[in-house]
PDB file of C-alpha atoms and ligand atoms in Angstrom:
ATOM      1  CA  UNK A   1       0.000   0.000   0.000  1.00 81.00           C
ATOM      2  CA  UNK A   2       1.008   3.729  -0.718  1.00 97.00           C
ATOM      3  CA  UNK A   3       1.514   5.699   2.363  1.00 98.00           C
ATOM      4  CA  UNK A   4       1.029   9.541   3.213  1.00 98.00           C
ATOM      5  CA  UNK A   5       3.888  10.827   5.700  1.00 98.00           C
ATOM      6  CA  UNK A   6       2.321  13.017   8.094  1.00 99.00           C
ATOM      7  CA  UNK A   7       4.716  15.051  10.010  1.00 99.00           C
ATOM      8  CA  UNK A   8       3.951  16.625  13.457  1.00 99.00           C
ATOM      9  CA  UNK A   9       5.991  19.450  14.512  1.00 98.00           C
ATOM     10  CA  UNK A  10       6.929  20.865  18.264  1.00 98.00           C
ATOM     11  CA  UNK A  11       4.297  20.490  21.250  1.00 98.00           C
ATOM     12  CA  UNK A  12       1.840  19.467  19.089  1.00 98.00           C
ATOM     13  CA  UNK A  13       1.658  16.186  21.165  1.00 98.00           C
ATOM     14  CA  UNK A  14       0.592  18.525  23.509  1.00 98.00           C
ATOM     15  CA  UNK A  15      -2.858  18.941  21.836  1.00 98.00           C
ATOM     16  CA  UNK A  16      -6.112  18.637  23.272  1.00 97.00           C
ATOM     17  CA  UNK A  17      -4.322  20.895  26.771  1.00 97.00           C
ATOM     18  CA  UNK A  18      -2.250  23.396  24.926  1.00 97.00           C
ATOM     19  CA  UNK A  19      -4.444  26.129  24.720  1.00 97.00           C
ATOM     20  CA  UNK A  20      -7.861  24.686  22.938  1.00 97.00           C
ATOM     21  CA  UNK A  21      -8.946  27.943  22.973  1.00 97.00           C
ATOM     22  CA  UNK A  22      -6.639  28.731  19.591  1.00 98.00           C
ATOM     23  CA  UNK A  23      -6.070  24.557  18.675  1.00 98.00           C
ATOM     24  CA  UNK A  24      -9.171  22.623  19.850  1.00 97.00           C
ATOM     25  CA  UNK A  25      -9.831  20.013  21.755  1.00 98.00           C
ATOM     26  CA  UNK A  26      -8.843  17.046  19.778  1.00 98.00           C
ATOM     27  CA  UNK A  27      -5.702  15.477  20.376  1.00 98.00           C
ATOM     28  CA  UNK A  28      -3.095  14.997  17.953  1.00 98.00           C
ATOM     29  CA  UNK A  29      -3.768  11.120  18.000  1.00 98.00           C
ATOM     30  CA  UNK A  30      -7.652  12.200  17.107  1.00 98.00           C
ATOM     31  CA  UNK A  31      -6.264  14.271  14.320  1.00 98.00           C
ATOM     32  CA  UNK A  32      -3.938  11.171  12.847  1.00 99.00           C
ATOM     33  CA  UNK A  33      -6.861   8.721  13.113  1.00 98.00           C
ATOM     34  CA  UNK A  34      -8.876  11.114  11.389  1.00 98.00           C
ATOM     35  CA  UNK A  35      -6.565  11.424   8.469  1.00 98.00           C
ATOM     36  CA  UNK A  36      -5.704   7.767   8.237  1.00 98.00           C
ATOM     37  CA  UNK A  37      -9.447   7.526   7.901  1.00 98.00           C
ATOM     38  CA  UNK A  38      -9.800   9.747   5.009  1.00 98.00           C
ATOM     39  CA  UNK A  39      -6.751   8.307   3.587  1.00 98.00           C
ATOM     40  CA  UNK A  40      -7.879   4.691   3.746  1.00 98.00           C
ATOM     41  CA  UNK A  41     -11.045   5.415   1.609  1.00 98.00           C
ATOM     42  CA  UNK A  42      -8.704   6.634  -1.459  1.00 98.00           C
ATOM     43  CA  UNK A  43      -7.196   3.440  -0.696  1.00 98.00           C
ATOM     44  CA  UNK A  44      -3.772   5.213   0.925  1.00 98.00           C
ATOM     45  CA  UNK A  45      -2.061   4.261   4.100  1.00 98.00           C
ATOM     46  CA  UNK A  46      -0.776   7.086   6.220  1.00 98.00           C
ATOM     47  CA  UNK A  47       2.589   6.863   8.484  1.00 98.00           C
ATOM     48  CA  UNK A  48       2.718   9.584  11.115  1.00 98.00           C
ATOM     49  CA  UNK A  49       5.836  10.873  12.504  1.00 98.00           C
ATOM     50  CA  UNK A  50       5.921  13.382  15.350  1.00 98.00           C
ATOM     51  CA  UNK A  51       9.097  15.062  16.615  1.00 98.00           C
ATOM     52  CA  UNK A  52       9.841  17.982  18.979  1.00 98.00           C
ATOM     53  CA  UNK A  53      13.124  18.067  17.309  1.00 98.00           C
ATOM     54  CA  UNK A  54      13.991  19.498  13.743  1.00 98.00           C
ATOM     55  CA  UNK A  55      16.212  16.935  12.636  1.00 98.00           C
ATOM     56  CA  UNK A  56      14.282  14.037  13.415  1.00 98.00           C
ATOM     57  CA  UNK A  57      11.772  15.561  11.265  1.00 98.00           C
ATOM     58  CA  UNK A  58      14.373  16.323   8.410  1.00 98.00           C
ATOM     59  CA  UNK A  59      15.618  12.463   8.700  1.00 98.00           C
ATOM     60  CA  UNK A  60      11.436  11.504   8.003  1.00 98.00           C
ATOM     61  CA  UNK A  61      11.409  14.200   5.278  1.00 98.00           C
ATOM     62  CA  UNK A  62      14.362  12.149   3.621  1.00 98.00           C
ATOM     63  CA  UNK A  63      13.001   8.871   4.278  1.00 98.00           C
ATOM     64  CA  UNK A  64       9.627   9.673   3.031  1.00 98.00           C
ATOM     65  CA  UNK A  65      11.707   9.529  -0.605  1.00 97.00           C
ATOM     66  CA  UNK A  66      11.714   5.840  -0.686  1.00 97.00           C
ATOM     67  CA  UNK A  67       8.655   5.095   1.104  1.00 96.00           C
ATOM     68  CA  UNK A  68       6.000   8.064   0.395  1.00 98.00           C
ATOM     69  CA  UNK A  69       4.098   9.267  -1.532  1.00 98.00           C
ATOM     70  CA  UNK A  70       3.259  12.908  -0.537  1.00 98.00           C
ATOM     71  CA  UNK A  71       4.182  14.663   2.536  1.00 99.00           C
ATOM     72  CA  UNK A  72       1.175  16.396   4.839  1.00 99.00           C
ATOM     73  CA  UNK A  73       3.393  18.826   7.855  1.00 99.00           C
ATOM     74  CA  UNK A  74       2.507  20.407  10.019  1.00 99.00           C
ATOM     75  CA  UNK A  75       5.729  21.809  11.561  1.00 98.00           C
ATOM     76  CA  UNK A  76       4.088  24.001  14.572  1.00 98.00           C
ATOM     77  CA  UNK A  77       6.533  26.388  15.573  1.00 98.00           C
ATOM     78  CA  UNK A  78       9.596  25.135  12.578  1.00 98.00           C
ATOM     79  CA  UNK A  79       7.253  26.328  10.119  1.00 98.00           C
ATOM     80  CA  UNK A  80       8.428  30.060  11.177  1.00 98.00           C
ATOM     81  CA  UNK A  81      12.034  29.604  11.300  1.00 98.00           C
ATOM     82  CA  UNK A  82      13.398  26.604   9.970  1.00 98.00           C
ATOM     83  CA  UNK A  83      15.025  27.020   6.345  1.00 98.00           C
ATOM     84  CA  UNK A  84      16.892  23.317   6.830  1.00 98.00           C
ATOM     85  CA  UNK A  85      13.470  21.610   7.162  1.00 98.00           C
ATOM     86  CA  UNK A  86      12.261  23.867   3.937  1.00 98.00           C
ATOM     87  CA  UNK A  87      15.073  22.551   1.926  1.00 98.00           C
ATOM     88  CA  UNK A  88      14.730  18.856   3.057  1.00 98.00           C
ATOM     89  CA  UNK A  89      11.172  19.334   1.641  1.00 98.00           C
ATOM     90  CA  UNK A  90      11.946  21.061  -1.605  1.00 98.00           C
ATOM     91  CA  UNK A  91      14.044  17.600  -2.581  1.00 98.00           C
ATOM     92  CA  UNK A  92      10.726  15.745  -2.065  1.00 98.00           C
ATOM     93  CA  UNK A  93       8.959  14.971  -5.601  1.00 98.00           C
ATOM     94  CA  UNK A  94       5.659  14.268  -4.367  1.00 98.00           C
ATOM     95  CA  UNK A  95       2.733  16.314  -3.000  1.00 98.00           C
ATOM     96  CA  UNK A  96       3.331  18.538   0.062  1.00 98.00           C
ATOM     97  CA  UNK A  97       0.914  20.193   2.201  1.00 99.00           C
ATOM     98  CA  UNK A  98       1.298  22.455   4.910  1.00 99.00           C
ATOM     99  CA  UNK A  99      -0.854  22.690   7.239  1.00 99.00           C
ATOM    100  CA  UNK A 100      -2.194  24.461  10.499  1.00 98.00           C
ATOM    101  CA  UNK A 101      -4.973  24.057  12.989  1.00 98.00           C
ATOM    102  CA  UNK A 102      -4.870  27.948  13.338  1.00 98.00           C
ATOM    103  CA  UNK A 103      -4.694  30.598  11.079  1.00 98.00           C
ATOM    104  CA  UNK A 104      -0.839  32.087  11.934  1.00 98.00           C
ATOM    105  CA  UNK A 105      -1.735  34.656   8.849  1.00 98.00           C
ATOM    106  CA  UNK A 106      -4.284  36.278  11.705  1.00 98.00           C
ATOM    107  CA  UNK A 107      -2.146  35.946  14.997  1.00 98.00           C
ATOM    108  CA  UNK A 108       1.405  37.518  16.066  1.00 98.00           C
ATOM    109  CA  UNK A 109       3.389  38.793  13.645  1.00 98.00           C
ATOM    110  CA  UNK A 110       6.564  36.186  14.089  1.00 98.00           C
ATOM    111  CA  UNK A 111       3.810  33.862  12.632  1.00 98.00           C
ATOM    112  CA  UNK A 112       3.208  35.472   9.297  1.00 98.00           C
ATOM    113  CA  UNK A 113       6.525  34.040   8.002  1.00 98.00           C
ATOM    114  CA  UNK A 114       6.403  30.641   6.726  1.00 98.00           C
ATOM    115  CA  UNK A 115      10.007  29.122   5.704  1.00 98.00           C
ATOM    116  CA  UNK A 116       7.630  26.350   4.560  1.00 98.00           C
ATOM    117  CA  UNK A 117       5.640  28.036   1.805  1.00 98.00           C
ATOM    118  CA  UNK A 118       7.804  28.234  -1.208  1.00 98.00           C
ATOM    119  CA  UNK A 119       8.346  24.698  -1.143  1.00 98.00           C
ATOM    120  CA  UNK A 120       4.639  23.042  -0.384  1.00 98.00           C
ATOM    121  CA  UNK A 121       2.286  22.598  -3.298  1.00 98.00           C
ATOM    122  CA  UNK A 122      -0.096  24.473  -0.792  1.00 98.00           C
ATOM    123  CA  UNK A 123      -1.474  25.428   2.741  1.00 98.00           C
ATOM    124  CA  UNK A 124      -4.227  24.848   4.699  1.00 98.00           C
ATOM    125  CA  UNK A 125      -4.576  26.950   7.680  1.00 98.00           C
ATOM    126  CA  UNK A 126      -7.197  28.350  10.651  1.00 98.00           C
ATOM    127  CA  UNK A 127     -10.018  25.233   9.608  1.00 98.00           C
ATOM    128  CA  UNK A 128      -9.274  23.412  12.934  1.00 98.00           C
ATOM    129  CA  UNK A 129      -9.591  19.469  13.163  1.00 98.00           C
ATOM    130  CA  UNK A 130     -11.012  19.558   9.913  1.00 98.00           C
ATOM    131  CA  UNK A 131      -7.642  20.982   8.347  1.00 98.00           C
ATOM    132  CA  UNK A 132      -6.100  17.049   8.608  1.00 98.00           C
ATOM    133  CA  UNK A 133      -8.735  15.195   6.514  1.00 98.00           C
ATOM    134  CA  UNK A 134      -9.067  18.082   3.848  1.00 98.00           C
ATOM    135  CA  UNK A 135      -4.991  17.879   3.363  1.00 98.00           C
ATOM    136  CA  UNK A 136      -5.631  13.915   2.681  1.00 98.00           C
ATOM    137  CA  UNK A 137      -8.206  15.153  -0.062  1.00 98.00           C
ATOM    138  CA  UNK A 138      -5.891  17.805  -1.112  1.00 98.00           C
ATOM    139  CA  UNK A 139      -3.213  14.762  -1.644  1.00 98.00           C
ATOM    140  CA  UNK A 140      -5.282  12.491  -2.784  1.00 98.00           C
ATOM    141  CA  UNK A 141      -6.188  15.090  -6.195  1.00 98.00           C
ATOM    142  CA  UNK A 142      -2.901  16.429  -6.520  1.00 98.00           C
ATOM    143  CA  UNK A 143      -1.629  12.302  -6.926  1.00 98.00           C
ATOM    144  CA  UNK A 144      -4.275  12.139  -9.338  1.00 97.00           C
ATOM    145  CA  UNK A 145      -3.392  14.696 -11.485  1.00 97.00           C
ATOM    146  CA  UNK A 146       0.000  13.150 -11.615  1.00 91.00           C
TER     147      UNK A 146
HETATM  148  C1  LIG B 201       0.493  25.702  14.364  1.00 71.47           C
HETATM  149  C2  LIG B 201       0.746  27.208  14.245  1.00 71.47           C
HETATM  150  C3  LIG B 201       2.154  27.573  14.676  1.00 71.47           C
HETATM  151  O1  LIG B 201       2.344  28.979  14.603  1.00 71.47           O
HETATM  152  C4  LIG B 201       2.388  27.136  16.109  1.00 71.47           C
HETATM  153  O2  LIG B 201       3.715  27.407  16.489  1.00 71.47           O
HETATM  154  C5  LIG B 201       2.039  25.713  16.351  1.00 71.47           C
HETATM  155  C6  LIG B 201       0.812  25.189  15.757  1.00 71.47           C
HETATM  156  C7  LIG B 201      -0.974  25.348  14.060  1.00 71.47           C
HETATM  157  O3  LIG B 201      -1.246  24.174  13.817  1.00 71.47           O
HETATM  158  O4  LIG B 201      -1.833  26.221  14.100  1.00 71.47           O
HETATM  159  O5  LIG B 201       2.699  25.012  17.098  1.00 71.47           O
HETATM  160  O6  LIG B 201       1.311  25.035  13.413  1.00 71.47           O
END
């Protein structure tokens, strides 16, 4: 079977308690099964790697060229400042999809910077829990049109 990579960045593991007010109430386990879900009915696995540290998250970016197909990340706070995680992505072929719970565009201004952005085939921000299935369906048509 195919697989997605899913990528969790920093203290997203600490989802569902880390202010639900701005991320919900769903954990990041709820989010994964929730993509996997979505990704099973287009007849995809997805492999989920989460990392609090930037080069364990490179290392999956690099594996996922052997055993991916497309890349979903969300790289919590990376997204804003790391340019070694944004050119371990731009080597990846497949589909990439960035992707946010919030809407950083709207909130502090050290947010409005994604390193991430040039290199993704798109984003999906600020739609909540319902971000992670919609970046499977994003995937899922951008393999298609492949
Ligand atoms: C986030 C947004 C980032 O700015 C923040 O650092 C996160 C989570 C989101 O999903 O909204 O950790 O990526």
């Amino acid at each position: 079977m195919q697989d997605i990579l899913l990528l969790s960045g920093p203290n997203l593991d600490l989802l569902g308690t880390r202010s639900p007010e701005i991320y919900g109430a769903a954990t990041l386990e709820e989010h994964v099964a929730a993509a996997r879900a979505r990704a099973a009915l287009a007849g995809l696995g997805l492999r989920h790697v989460h990392s609090n540290f930037e080069g364990d998250l490179i290392e999956a970016v690099h594996g996922a060229r052997v055993d991916a197909v497309a890349i979903i990340i969300n790289a919590g706070a990376l997204t804003h400042s790391s340019w070694a995680l944004a050119d371990a992505l731009a080597v990846f072929t497949g589909p990439k999809i960035e992707l946010h719970l919030s809407n950083p565009a709207a909130r502090e201004p050290f947010r409005h910077l994604s390193t991430l952005a040039g290199v993704v085939d798109g984003s999906l921000a600020g739609l909540g829990a319902l971000g992670y299935p919609l970046a499977v369906d994003a995937v899922v048509a951008l393999l298609a049109q492949r």
